[in-house]
Short mmCIF file of C-alpha atoms in Angstrom, two decimals:
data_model
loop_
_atom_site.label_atom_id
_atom_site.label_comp_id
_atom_site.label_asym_id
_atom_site.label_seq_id
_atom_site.Cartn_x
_atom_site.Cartn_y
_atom_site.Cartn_z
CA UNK B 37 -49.61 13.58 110.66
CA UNK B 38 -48.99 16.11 113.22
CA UNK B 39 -47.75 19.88 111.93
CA UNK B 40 -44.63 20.81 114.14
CA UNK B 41 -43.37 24.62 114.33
CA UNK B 42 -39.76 25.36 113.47
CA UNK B 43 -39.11 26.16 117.51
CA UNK B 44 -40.45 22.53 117.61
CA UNK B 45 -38.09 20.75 115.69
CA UNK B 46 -36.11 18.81 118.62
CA UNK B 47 -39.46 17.60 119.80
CA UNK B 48 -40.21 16.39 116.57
CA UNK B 49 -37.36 14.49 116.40
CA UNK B 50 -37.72 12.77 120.04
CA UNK B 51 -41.30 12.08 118.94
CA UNK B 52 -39.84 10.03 115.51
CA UNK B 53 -37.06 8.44 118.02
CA UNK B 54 -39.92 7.13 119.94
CA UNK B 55 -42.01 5.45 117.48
CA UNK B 56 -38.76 3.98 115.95
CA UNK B 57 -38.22 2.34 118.98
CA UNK B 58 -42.05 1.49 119.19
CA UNK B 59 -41.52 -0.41 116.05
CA UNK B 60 -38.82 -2.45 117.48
CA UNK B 61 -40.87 -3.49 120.81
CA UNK B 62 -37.11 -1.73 122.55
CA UNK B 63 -39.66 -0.42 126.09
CA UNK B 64 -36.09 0.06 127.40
CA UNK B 65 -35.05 2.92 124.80
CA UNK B 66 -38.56 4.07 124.95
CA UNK B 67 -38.36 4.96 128.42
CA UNK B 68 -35.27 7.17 128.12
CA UNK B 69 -37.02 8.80 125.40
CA UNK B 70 -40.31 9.53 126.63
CA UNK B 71 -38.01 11.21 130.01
CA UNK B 72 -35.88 13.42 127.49
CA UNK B 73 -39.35 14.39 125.57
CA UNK B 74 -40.84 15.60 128.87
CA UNK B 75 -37.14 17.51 129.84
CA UNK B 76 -36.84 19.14 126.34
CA UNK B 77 -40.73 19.90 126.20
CA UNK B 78 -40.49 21.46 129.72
CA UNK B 79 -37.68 23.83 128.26
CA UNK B 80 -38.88 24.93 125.00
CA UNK B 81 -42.51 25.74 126.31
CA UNK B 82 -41.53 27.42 129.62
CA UNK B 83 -39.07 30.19 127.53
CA UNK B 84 -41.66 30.93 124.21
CA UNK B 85 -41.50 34.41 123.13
CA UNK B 86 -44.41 36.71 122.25
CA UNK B 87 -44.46 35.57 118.61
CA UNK B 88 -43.94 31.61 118.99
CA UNK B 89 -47.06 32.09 121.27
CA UNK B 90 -48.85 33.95 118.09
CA UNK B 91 -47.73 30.96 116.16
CA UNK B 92 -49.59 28.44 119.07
CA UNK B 93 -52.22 30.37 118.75
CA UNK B 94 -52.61 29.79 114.96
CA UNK B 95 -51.81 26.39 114.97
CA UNK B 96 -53.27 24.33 112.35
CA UNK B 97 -54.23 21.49 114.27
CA UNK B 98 -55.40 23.62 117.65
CA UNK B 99 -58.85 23.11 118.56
CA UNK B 100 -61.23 25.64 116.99
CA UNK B 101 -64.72 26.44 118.48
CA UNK B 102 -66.85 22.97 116.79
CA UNK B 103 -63.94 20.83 118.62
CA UNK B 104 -64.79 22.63 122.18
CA UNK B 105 -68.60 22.23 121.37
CA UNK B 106 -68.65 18.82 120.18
CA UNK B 107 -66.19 17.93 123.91
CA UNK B 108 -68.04 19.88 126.03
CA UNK B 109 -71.87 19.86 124.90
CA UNK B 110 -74.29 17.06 124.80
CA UNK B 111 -78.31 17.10 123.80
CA UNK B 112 -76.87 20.09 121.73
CA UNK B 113 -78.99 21.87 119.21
CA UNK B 114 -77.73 24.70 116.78
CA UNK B 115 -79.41 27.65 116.08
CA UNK B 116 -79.05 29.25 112.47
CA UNK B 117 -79.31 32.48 111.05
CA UNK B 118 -79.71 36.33 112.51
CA UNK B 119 -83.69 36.52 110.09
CA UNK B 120 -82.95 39.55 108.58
CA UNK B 121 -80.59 38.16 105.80
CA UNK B 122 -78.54 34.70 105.80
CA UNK B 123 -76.73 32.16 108.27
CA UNK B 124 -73.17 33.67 108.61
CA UNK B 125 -71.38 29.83 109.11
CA UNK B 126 -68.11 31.99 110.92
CA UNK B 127 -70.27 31.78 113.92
CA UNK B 128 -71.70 29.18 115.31
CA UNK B 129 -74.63 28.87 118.15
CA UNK B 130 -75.06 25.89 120.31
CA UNK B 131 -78.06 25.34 122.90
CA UNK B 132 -76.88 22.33 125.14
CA UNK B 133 -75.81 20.73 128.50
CA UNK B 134 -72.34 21.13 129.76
CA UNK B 135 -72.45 18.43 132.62
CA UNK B 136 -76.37 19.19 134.14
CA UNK B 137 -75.88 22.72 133.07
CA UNK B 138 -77.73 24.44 130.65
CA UNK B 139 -75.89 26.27 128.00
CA UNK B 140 -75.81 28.64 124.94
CA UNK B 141 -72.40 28.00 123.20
CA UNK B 142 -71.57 30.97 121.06
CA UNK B 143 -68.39 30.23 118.63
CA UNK B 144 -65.97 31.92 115.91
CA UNK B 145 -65.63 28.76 113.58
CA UNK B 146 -61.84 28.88 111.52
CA UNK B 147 -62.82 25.18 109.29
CA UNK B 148 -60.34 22.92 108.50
CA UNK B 149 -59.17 22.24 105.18
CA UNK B 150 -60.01 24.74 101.86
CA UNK B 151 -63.54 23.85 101.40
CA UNK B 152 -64.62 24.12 104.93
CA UNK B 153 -62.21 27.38 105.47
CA UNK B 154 -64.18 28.85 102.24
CA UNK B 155 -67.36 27.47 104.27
CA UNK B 156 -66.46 29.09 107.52
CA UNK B 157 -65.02 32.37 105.74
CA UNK B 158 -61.57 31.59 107.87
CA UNK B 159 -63.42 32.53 110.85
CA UNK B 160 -64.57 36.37 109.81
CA UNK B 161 -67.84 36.72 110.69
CA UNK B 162 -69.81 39.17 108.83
CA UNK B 163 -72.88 41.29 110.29
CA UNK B 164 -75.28 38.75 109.74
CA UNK B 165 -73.26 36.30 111.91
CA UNK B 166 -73.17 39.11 114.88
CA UNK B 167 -76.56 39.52 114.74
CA UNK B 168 -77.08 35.86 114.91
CA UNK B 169 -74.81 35.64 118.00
CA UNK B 170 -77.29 38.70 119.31
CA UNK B 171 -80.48 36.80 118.64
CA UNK B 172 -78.86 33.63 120.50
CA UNK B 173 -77.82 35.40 123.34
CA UNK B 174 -81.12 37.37 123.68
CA UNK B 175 -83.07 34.13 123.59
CA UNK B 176 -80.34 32.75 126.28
CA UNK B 177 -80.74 36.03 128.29
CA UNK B 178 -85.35 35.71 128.53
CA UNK B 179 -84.61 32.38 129.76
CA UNK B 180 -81.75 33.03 131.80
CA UNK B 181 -79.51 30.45 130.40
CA UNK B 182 -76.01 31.18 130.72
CA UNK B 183 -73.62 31.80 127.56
CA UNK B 184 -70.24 30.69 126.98
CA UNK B 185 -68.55 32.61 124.23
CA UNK B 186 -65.27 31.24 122.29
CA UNK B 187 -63.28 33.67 120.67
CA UNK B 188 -60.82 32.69 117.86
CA UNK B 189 -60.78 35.09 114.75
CA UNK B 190 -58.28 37.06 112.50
CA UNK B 191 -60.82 39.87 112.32
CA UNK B 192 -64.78 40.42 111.46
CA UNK B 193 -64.73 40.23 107.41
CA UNK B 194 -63.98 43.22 105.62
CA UNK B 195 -65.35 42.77 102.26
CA UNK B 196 -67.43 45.10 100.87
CA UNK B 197 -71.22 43.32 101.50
CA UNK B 198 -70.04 43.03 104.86
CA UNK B 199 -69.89 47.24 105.12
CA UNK B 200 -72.52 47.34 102.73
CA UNK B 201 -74.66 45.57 105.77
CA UNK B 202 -73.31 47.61 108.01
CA UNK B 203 -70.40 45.57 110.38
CA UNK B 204 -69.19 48.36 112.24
CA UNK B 205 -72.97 48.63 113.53
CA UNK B 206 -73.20 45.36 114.06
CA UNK B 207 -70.04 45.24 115.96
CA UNK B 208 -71.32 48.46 118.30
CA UNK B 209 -74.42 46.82 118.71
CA UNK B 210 -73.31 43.78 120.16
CA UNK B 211 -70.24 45.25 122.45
CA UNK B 212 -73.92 47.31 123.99
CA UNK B 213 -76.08 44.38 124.18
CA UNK B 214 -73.70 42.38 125.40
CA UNK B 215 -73.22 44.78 128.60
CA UNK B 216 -76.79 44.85 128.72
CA UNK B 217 -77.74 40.95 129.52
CA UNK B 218 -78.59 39.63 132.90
CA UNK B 219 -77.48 35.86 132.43
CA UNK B 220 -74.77 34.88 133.55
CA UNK B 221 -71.99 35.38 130.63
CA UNK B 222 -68.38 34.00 130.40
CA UNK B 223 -66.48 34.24 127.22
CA UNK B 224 -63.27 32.62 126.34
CA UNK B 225 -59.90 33.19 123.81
CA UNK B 226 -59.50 29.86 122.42
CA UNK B 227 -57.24 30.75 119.31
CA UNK B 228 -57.03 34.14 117.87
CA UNK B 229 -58.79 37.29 119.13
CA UNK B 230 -58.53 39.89 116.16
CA UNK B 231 -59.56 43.06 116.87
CA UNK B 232 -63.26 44.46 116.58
CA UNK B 233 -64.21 40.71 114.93
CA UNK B 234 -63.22 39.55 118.43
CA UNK B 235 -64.62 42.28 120.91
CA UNK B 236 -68.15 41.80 119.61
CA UNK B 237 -68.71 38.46 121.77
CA UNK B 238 -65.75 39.47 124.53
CA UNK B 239 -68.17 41.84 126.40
CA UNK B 240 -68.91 39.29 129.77
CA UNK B 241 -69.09 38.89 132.85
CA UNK B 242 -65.94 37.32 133.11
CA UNK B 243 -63.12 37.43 129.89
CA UNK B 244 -60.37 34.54 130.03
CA UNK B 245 -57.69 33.07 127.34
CA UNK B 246 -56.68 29.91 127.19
CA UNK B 247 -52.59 30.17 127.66
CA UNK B 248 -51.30 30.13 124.30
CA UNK B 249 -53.72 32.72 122.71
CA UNK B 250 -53.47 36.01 121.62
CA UNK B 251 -55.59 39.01 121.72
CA UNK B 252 -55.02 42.14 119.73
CA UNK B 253 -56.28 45.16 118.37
CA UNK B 254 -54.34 44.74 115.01
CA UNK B 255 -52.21 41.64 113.70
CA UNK B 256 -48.47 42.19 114.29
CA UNK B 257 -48.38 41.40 110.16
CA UNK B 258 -51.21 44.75 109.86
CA UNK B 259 -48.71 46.45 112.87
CA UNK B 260 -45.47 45.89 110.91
CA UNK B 261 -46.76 46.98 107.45
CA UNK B 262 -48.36 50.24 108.75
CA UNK B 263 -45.44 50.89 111.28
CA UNK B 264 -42.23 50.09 109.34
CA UNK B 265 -43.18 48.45 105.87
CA UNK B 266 -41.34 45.65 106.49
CA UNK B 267 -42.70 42.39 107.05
CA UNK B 268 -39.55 41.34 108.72
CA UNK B 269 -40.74 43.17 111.94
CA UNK B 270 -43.54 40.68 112.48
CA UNK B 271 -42.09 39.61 115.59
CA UNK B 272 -40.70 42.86 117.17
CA UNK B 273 -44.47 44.12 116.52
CA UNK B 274 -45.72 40.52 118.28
CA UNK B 275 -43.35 41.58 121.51
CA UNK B 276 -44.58 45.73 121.38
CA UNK B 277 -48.52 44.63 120.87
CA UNK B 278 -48.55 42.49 124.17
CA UNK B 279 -50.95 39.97 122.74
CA UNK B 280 -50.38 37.35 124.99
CA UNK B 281 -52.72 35.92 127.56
CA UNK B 282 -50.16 36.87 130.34
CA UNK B 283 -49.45 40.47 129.30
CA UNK B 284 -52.87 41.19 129.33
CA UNK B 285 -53.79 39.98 132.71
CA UNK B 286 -50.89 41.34 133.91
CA UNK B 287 -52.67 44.44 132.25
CA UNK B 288 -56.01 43.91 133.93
CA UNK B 289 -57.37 43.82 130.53
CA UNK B 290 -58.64 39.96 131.00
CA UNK B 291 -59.76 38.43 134.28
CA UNK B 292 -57.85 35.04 133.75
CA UNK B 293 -55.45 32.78 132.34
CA UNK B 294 -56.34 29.18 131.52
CA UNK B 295 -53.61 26.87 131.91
CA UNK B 296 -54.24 24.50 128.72
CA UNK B 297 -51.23 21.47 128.54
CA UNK B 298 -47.95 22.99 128.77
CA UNK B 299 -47.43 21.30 124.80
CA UNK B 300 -50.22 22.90 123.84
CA UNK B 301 -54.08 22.50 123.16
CA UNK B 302 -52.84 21.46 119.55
CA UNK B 303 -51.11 18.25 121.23
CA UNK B 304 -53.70 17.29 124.09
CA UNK B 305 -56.74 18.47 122.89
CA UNK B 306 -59.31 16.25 125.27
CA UNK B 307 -56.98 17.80 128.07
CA UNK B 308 -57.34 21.62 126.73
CA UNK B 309 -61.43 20.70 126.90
CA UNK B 310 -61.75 19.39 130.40
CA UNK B 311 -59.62 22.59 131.45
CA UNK B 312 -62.05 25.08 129.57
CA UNK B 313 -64.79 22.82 131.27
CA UNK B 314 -63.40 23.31 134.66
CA UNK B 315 -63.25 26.66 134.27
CA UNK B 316 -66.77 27.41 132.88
CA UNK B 317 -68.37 25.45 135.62
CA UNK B 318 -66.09 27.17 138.07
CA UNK B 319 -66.64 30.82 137.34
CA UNK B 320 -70.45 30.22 136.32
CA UNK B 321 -70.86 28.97 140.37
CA UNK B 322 -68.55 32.18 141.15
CA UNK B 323 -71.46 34.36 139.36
CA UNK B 324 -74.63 32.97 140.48
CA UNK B 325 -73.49 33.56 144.17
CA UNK B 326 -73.98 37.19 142.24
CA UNK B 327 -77.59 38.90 141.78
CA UNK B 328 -78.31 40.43 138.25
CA UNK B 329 -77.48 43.73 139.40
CA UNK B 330 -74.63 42.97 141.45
CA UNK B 331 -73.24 41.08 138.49
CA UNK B 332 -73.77 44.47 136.42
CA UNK B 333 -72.59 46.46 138.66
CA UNK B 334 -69.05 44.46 138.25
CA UNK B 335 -69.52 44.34 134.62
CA UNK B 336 -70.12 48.25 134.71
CA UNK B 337 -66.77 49.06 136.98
CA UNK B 338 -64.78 46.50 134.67
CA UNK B 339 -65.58 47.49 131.53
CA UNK B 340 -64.95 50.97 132.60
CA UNK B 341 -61.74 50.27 133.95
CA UNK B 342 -60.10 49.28 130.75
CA UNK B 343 -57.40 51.51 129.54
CA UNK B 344 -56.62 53.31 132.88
CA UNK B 345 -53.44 53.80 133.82
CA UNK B 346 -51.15 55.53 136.56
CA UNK B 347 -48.86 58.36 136.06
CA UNK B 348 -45.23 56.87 137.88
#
């Protein structure tokens, strides 16, 4: 059964209406309905705030990095473990075809349900999974095989093994690497990019979010707490973070917006693949009209750019 979001509730009800009228074989009623679902979905989804895009992004049923992988790859093999300590399963590495295009596929994995959420850590990678990521896209890099990185965390795990093993070096590590590589790169926000556990596979030659995700340095939930201490200001924090994929190109802190199904990826999820496909294919044709240096040289003046501003 599909999970509907209180802002969704008159959707939900069209959506009953309709299969009630399924039932009775009335394709006269259904019709009118299916017309007043497009109308009311049209208004609800052109006029979401900051925070009912946070909730999008977090959507139970939204596609998470294995749903992208298992739409978009085929002949895929994954490739476990960073062989310094364990597999971290919060990321995922895929070695594939998209189309007649090579591919590596690196992933932040959410799970679904309690045992695979406990499986998948809820997405937060560890070190060990960052370093995996590394070896993947080092391997990708010797071969010149281009990597496509999804993005959807809360946050890199902050447990104590996980600074015991040092994450913050792990983190630093990759953000230099990741500048470093010569392949073609491309990494997209699928879901939820939280702060550091997020930057770590961001660093590419091009950085996009699908429409309804978010990317932030803190959660407005961390922002609210530390700000005010009061969890009521969730959403004022959502709207003074600018998390959404909009703000931030309007920022110039993301190249560009991918226009997933106006219902969301949650609803239409083979139509939220093909986009991310399009795109991919796209932008990898944009960048190997590029040499390796000029590529860098972009990547350089980009990655420098972030966080200027102008004095009005």
């Amino acid at each position: 059964m599909a999970a509907y979001l209180e802002f969704e509730d008159k959707i939900k009800k069209i959506e009953e209406d309709i299969i009630i009228a399924k039932t009775k074989a009335d394709e006269h009623a259904v019709e009118i309905l299916e017309k007043k679902l497009e109308k009311e979905v049209e208004k609800t989804f052109k006029n979401l705030s900051d925070y009912q895009k946070l909730q999008l992004a977090r959507h139970p049923d939204r596609p998470y990095a294995l749903d992208y992988i298992s739409g978009l790859l085929t002949n895929s093999y994954e490739i476990h473990g960073d062989r310094h300590y364990v597999d971290d399963h919060a990321i995922v590495c895929y070695l594939g075809y998209i189309g007649t295009q090579k591919v590596l596929v690196i992933g932040e994995q959410k799970g679904r349900g309690t045992k695979d959420k406990l499986y998948r850590n809820f997405g937060m990678p560890s070190p060990e999974g960052y370093r995996k990521a590394l070896r993947a896209a080092k391997m990708a890099d010797k071969f010149q095989i281009p990597i496509l990185m999804l993005v959807d965390t809360p946050g890199a795990y902050p447990g104590i093994g996980a600074e015991e093993r040092n994450q913050s070096e792990a983190i630093a590590k990759n953000l230099y690497e990741f500048a470093d590589l010569t392949t073609p790169t491309i990494s997209v926000v699928i879901g939820e990019g939280g702060s550091g556990g997020a930057l770590a596979i961001s660093v590419a030659d091009k950085l996009a979010m699908m429409r309804y995700s978010v990317y932030a340095v803190i959660s407005p939930e961390g922002c609210s707490a530390i700000l005010w201490n009061d969890p009521s200001k969730v959403e004022t924090a959502a709207n003074a973070l600018k998390i959404t994929a909009e703000n931030l190109k309007e920022l110039n802190l993301i190249d560009d917006v991918i226009n997933e199904p106006l219902i969301g990826a949650h609803r239409q999820k083979e139509e939220a693949i093909f986009a991310l496909k399009e795109y991919f294919l796209t932008s990898l044709e944009e960048l190997k009209k590029l040499t390796p240096a000029q590529r860098a040289q972009k990547k350089y003046e980009k990655i420098m750019a972030l966080g200027s501003f102008e004095d009005k």
